[in-house]
mmCIF file of C-alpha atoms in Angstrom:
data_model
loop_
_atom_site.group_PDB
_atom_site.id
_atom_site.type_symbol
_atom_site.label_atom_id
_atom_site.label_comp_id
_atom_site.label_asym_id
_atom_site.label_seq_id
_atom_site.Cartn_x
_atom_site.Cartn_y
_atom_site.Cartn_z
ATOM 1 C CA MET L 7 13.495 154.266 134.320
ATOM 2 C CA ALA L 8 16.945 152.688 134.729
ATOM 3 C CA ARG L 9 18.540 156.118 134.839
ATOM 4 C CA THR L 10 16.165 157.167 137.612
ATOM 5 C CA SER L 11 16.966 154.060 139.670
ATOM 6 C CA ARG L 12 20.708 154.762 139.410
ATOM 7 C CA SER L 13 20.559 158.483 140.108
ATOM 8 C CA TRP L 14 20.819 157.992 143.871
ATOM 9 C CA ARG L 15 24.092 156.076 143.632
ATOM 10 C CA LEU L 16 27.302 157.767 144.660
ATOM 11 C CA ALA L 17 30.186 157.717 142.205
ATOM 12 C CA ARG L 18 33.643 156.772 143.425
ATOM 13 C CA ARG L 19 35.045 160.266 142.867
ATOM 14 C CA SER L 20 32.082 161.827 144.635
ATOM 15 C CA ALA L 21 32.531 159.460 147.576
ATOM 16 C CA ILE L 22 36.205 160.387 147.847
ATOM 17 C CA LEU L 23 35.452 164.111 147.763
ATOM 18 C CA LEU L 24 32.602 163.765 150.256
ATOM 19 C CA LEU L 25 34.733 161.868 152.764
ATOM 20 C CA LEU L 26 37.581 164.344 152.324
ATOM 21 C CA VAL L 27 35.272 167.272 152.998
ATOM 22 C CA LEU L 28 33.733 165.603 156.041
ATOM 23 C CA GLY L 29 37.133 164.619 157.436
ATOM 24 C CA ALA L 30 38.402 168.170 156.990
ATOM 25 C CA GLY L 31 35.180 169.465 158.540
ATOM 26 C CA ALA L 32 35.698 167.301 161.622
ATOM 27 C CA LEU L 33 39.253 168.608 161.965
ATOM 28 C CA ALA L 34 38.019 172.173 161.594
ATOM 29 C CA ALA L 35 35.319 171.607 164.218
ATOM 30 C CA ALA L 36 37.877 170.256 166.685
ATOM 31 C CA ALA L 37 40.224 173.233 166.409
ATOM 32 C CA PRO L 38 38.170 176.022 168.107
ATOM 33 C CA THR L 39 37.284 176.390 171.779
ATOM 34 C CA TRP L 40 34.683 173.949 173.054
ATOM 35 C CA LEU L 41 34.619 174.775 176.771
ATOM 36 C CA ARG L 42 35.027 177.919 178.851
ATOM 37 C CA THR L 43 35.409 178.064 182.587
ATOM 38 C CA SER L 44 37.642 179.662 185.195
ATOM 39 C CA GLY L 45 39.770 178.766 188.177
ATOM 40 C CA ALA L 46 41.862 180.470 190.835
ATOM 41 C CA THR L 47 45.429 180.433 192.061
ATOM 42 C CA ALA L 48 47.201 182.032 194.999
ATOM 43 C CA LEU L 49 48.313 184.881 192.746
ATOM 44 C CA ASP L 50 45.255 185.243 190.507
ATOM 45 C CA ALA L 51 41.706 184.812 191.680
ATOM 46 C CA ASP L 52 40.267 184.625 188.165
ATOM 47 C CA VAL L 53 42.073 182.423 185.653
ATOM 48 C CA GLN L 54 40.114 182.024 182.447
ATOM 49 C CA VAL L 55 40.375 178.540 180.958
ATOM 50 C CA HIS L 56 39.534 177.811 177.313
ATOM 51 C CA VAL L 57 39.545 174.202 176.156
ATOM 52 C CA THR L 58 39.742 173.321 172.475
ATOM 53 C CA GLY L 59 38.106 170.309 170.937
ATOM 54 C CA THR L 60 41.410 168.520 170.340
ATOM 55 C CA THR L 61 42.108 168.747 174.085
ATOM 56 C CA ALA L 62 38.601 168.043 175.335
ATOM 57 C CA ALA L 63 37.940 165.157 172.905
ATOM 58 C CA PRO L 64 41.153 163.785 171.350
ATOM 59 C CA GLY L 65 39.116 161.120 169.578
ATOM 60 C CA VAL L 66 37.598 163.747 167.288
ATOM 61 C CA GLY L 67 40.915 164.813 165.797
ATOM 62 C CA ALA L 68 42.212 161.259 165.526
ATOM 63 C CA GLY L 69 39.017 160.023 163.892
ATOM 64 C CA ALA L 70 39.008 162.929 161.449
ATOM 65 C CA LEU L 71 42.544 162.118 160.301
ATOM 66 C CA VAL L 72 41.564 158.491 159.710
ATOM 67 C CA VAL L 73 38.573 159.620 157.630
ATOM 68 C CA VAL L 74 40.853 161.732 155.432
ATOM 69 C CA ALA L 75 43.275 158.827 155.010
ATOM 70 C CA ALA L 76 40.410 156.472 154.155
ATOM 71 C CA ALA L 77 39.133 158.889 151.530
ATOM 72 C CA LEU L 78 42.539 158.985 149.856
ATOM 73 C CA ALA L 79 42.872 155.199 150.005
ATOM 74 C CA LEU L 80 39.432 154.718 148.455
ATOM 75 C CA GLY L 81 40.748 155.779 145.062
ATOM 76 C CA LEU L 82 43.551 153.197 145.111
ATOM 77 C CA VAL L 83 42.042 149.963 146.398
ATOM 78 C CA GLY L 84 40.094 147.286 144.564
ATOM 79 C CA ARG L 85 36.728 145.683 145.182
ATOM 80 C CA ILE L 86 37.620 143.983 148.486
ATOM 81 C CA GLY L 87 39.852 146.790 149.701
ATOM 82 C CA ARG L 88 37.126 149.390 149.259
ATOM 83 C CA TRP L 89 34.909 147.518 151.729
ATOM 84 C CA VAL L 90 37.692 147.534 154.306
ATOM 85 C CA VAL L 91 38.323 151.246 153.737
ATOM 86 C CA LEU L 92 34.638 152.128 154.032
ATOM 87 C CA VAL L 93 34.258 150.103 157.233
ATOM 88 C CA VAL L 94 37.236 151.972 158.700
ATOM 89 C CA ALA L 95 35.737 155.304 157.608
ATOM 90 C CA ALA L 96 32.389 154.456 159.188
ATOM 91 C CA ALA L 97 34.080 153.375 162.440
ATOM 92 C CA SER L 98 36.042 156.639 162.482
ATOM 93 C CA GLY L 99 32.801 158.572 162.062
ATOM 94 C CA VAL L 100 31.403 156.735 165.072
ATOM 95 C CA VAL L 101 34.501 157.696 167.086
ATOM 96 C CA VAL L 102 34.164 161.346 166.084
ATOM 97 C CA SER L 103 30.472 161.475 166.906
ATOM 98 C CA ALA L 104 30.769 159.564 170.191
ATOM 99 C CA SER L 105 33.707 161.653 171.437
ATOM 100 C CA ALA L 106 31.916 164.924 170.727
ATOM 101 C CA ALA L 107 28.633 163.659 172.158
ATOM 102 C CA ALA L 108 30.428 162.720 175.389
ATOM 103 C CA ILE L 109 31.419 166.375 175.853
ATOM 104 C CA LEU L 110 27.868 167.509 175.181
ATOM 105 C CA ARG L 111 26.554 165.044 177.729
ATOM 106 C CA ASP L 112 29.042 165.857 180.507
ATOM 107 C CA PRO L 113 31.657 168.580 179.950
ATOM 108 C CA VAL L 114 32.729 168.772 183.599
ATOM 109 C CA PRO L 115 35.497 166.117 183.526
ATOM 110 C CA ALA L 116 37.228 167.761 180.580
ATOM 111 C CA ALA L 117 36.840 171.216 182.137
ATOM 112 C CA THR L 118 38.160 170.029 185.500
ATOM 113 C CA SER L 119 41.219 168.492 183.887
ATOM 114 C CA ALA L 120 41.929 171.701 181.976
ATOM 115 C CA VAL L 121 41.540 173.862 185.124
ATOM 116 C CA ALA L 122 43.859 171.582 187.078
ATOM 117 C CA GLU L 123 46.474 171.883 184.352
ATOM 118 C CA ALA L 124 46.169 175.686 184.250
ATOM 119 C CA THR L 125 45.978 176.440 188.011
ATOM 120 C CA GLY L 126 47.262 173.358 189.805
ATOM 121 C CA VAL L 127 43.926 172.781 191.570
ATOM 122 C CA THR L 128 40.781 171.064 190.363
ATOM 123 C CA GLU L 129 38.306 173.583 191.788
ATOM 124 C CA MET L 130 36.429 175.683 189.214
ATOM 125 C CA THR L 131 35.227 179.159 190.154
ATOM 126 C CA SER L 132 32.548 179.365 187.437
ATOM 127 C CA ALA L 133 30.200 177.098 185.550
ATOM 128 C CA VAL L 134 31.265 175.376 182.359
ATOM 129 C CA THR L 135 30.107 177.065 179.163
ATOM 130 C CA LEU L 136 29.805 175.059 175.966
ATOM 131 C CA THR L 137 30.268 176.490 172.487
ATOM 132 C CA PRO L 138 28.348 175.135 169.433
ATOM 133 C CA TRP L 139 31.393 173.243 168.114
ATOM 134 C CA PRO L 140 30.818 169.965 170.010
ATOM 135 C CA ALA L 141 27.363 169.738 168.418
ATOM 136 C CA VAL L 142 28.872 170.460 164.993
ATOM 137 C CA ALA L 143 31.463 167.724 165.444
ATOM 138 C CA THR L 144 28.756 165.282 166.519
ATOM 139 C CA ALA L 145 26.751 166.017 163.376
ATOM 140 C CA VAL L 146 29.820 165.683 161.149
ATOM 141 C CA GLY L 147 30.592 162.282 162.654
ATOM 142 C CA VAL L 148 27.074 161.098 161.879
ATOM 143 C CA LEU L 149 27.431 162.361 158.307
ATOM 144 C CA VAL L 150 30.667 160.412 157.911
ATOM 145 C CA VAL L 151 28.852 157.208 158.845
ATOM 146 C CA VAL L 152 26.039 157.994 156.418
ATOM 147 C CA ALA L 153 28.500 158.780 153.625
ATOM 148 C CA ALA L 154 30.450 155.551 154.214
ATOM 149 C CA VAL L 155 27.265 153.462 154.108
ATOM 150 C CA TRP L 156 26.079 155.307 150.991
ATOM 151 C CA ALA L 157 29.407 154.670 149.277
ATOM 152 C CA ALA L 158 29.335 150.994 150.253
ATOM 153 C CA VAL L 159 25.861 150.544 148.786
ATOM 154 C CA SER L 160 26.894 152.349 145.599
ATOM 155 C CA SER L 161 30.261 150.615 145.192
ATOM 156 C CA PRO L 162 29.011 147.668 143.070
ATOM 157 C CA SER L 163 28.302 150.146 140.255
ATOM 158 C CA TRP L 164 31.820 151.585 140.291
ATOM 159 C CA GLY L 165 34.012 150.799 137.322
ATOM 160 C CA ARG L 166 36.705 148.147 137.514
ATOM 161 C CA VAL L 167 40.384 148.546 136.772
ATOM 162 C CA SER L 168 40.942 149.684 133.201
ATOM 163 C CA ALA L 169 41.602 146.866 130.721
ATOM 164 C CA ARG L 170 43.116 149.037 127.997
ATOM 165 C CA HIS L 171 46.473 147.268 128.359
ATOM 166 C CA GLU L 172 45.034 143.784 127.863
ATOM 167 C CA ILE L 173 45.860 141.894 124.604
ATOM 168 C CA VAL L 174 42.734 141.680 122.480
ATOM 169 C CA ARG L 175 42.527 138.935 119.886
ATOM 170 C CA PRO L 176 40.581 139.656 116.696
ATOM 171 C CA ALA L 177 37.070 138.249 116.699
ATOM 172 C CA ALA L 178 36.336 135.223 114.556
ATOM 173 C CA GLY L 179 35.029 136.128 111.127
ATOM 174 C CA THR L 180 36.752 139.480 110.897
ATOM 175 C CA PRO L 181 39.142 140.166 107.995
ATOM 176 C CA VAL L 182 42.126 140.129 110.350
ATOM 177 C CA ALA L 183 41.139 136.751 111.813
ATOM 178 C CA ARG L 184 40.574 135.253 108.349
ATOM 179 C CA ARG L 185 43.948 136.528 107.170
ATOM 180 C CA GLU L 186 45.703 135.023 110.181
ATOM 181 C CA ALA L 187 43.937 131.688 109.628
ATOM 182 C CA SER L 188 44.923 131.579 105.940
ATOM 183 C CA THR L 189 48.558 132.352 106.659
ATOM 184 C CA ALA L 190 48.631 129.674 109.367
ATOM 185 C CA GLU L 191 47.235 127.055 106.952
ATOM 186 C CA ALA L 192 49.806 128.015 104.318
ATOM 187 C CA GLY L 193 52.648 127.607 106.829
ATOM 188 C CA ILE L 194 53.566 131.288 106.741
ATOM 189 C CA ASP L 195 54.224 133.018 110.031
ATOM 190 C CA ALA L 196 51.969 135.923 110.889
ATOM 191 C CA PRO L 197 53.716 139.293 111.061
ATOM 192 C CA GLY L 198 55.419 139.826 114.405
ATOM 193 C CA SER L 199 54.950 136.191 115.591
ATOM 194 C CA PRO L 200 58.021 134.200 116.630
ATOM 195 C CA ALA L 201 59.137 131.246 114.552
ATOM 196 C CA PRO L 202 58.340 127.859 116.127
ATOM 197 C CA SER L 203 61.189 125.974 117.730
ATOM 198 C CA GLY L 204 62.908 123.610 115.348
ATOM 199 C CA ALA L 205 61.111 125.011 112.288
ATOM 200 C CA PRO L 206 63.296 125.710 109.257
ATOM 201 C CA GLY L 207 64.142 129.300 108.603
ATOM 202 C CA ARG L 208 62.907 131.299 105.657
ATOM 203 C CA ALA L 209 66.111 130.549 103.759
ATOM 204 C CA ALA L 210 65.586 126.822 104.324
ATOM 205 C CA GLN L 211 61.983 127.039 103.135
ATOM 206 C CA HIS L 212 63.051 128.759 99.937
ATOM 207 C CA PRO L 213 66.547 127.432 99.042
ATOM 208 C CA GLU L 214 68.304 128.959 96.128
ATOM 209 C CA ALA L 215 68.284 126.646 93.150
ATOM 210 C CA GLY L 216 71.676 125.687 91.686
ATOM 211 C CA PRO L 217 72.441 125.100 87.985
ATOM 212 C CA ALA L 218 69.838 122.668 86.703
ATOM 213 C CA ASP L 219 71.915 121.128 83.872
ATOM 214 C CA GLU L 220 75.284 120.802 85.559
ATOM 215 C CA PRO L 221 76.861 117.452 84.303
ATOM 216 C CA ASP L 222 77.769 114.735 86.750
ATOM 217 C CA GLU L 223 81.535 113.995 87.044
ATOM 218 C CA GLN L 224 81.095 110.198 87.048
ATOM 219 C CA GLU L 225 78.920 110.340 83.948
ATOM 220 C CA THR L 226 81.474 112.543 82.178
ATOM 221 C CA TRP L 227 84.286 110.094 82.963
ATOM 222 C CA ASP L 228 82.261 107.140 81.697
ATOM 223 C CA SER L 229 81.548 108.974 78.441
ATOM 224 C CA LEU L 230 85.248 109.662 77.927
ATOM 225 C CA THR L 231 86.144 105.991 78.487
ATOM 226 C CA ARG L 232 83.635 105.004 75.851
ATOM 227 C CA GLY L 233 85.157 107.464 73.413
ATOM 228 C CA GLU L 234 82.157 109.779 73.471
ATOM 229 C CA ASP L 235 82.239 113.550 73.646
ATOM 230 C CA PRO L 236 80.382 114.553 76.824
ATOM 231 C CA THR L 237 79.854 118.076 75.580
ATOM 232 C CA ASP L 238 77.921 116.879 72.565
ATOM 233 C CA ARG L 239 74.577 116.702 74.401
#
């Protein structure tokens, strides 16, 4: 039952790949021609004008690049940073969708600007024809928002930063812990642990014993003054 409840969640790697694909898809949708119309000049009565998505709706290309950057950043940030990245990705999806939808709603301003740039006059000699790409870009922008929200909802289940480099102390009761405790009680340093400041070194703890029966000089002199032989002992 728990596995079924978690099956809808999006993994971090899947979220990164999904946002990358959607960002690339928005860029690809902005590259082709979105509008077709025509104008006229003094030398040519029929000037065909083709307007790409990057020209008609600059917000689509800019938003798509931000989505790609957010997808790459999602694999590097932590718990708080991922929320910021996903909010930025969702906002970029809104920009992509809104910019493309504006062309679908009224393509005339973009077409007029393109005709004026091509012919020098703003008068069009034919109606504006839309290609399917503005609708595709609008749908991709909506999908970016959905993917960002999905990733945000799934993010609490994502793994944290790896703790493999953390120092792990042996648990109490294990043979290693008991051995360390016994060596500490006996005053013996554990292997690899530094000696405490001011503590005597190993040579001081185990001094070499000198000759046990070496005679004292004062005692020898007193024996000689009494006429005794100090070696006869």
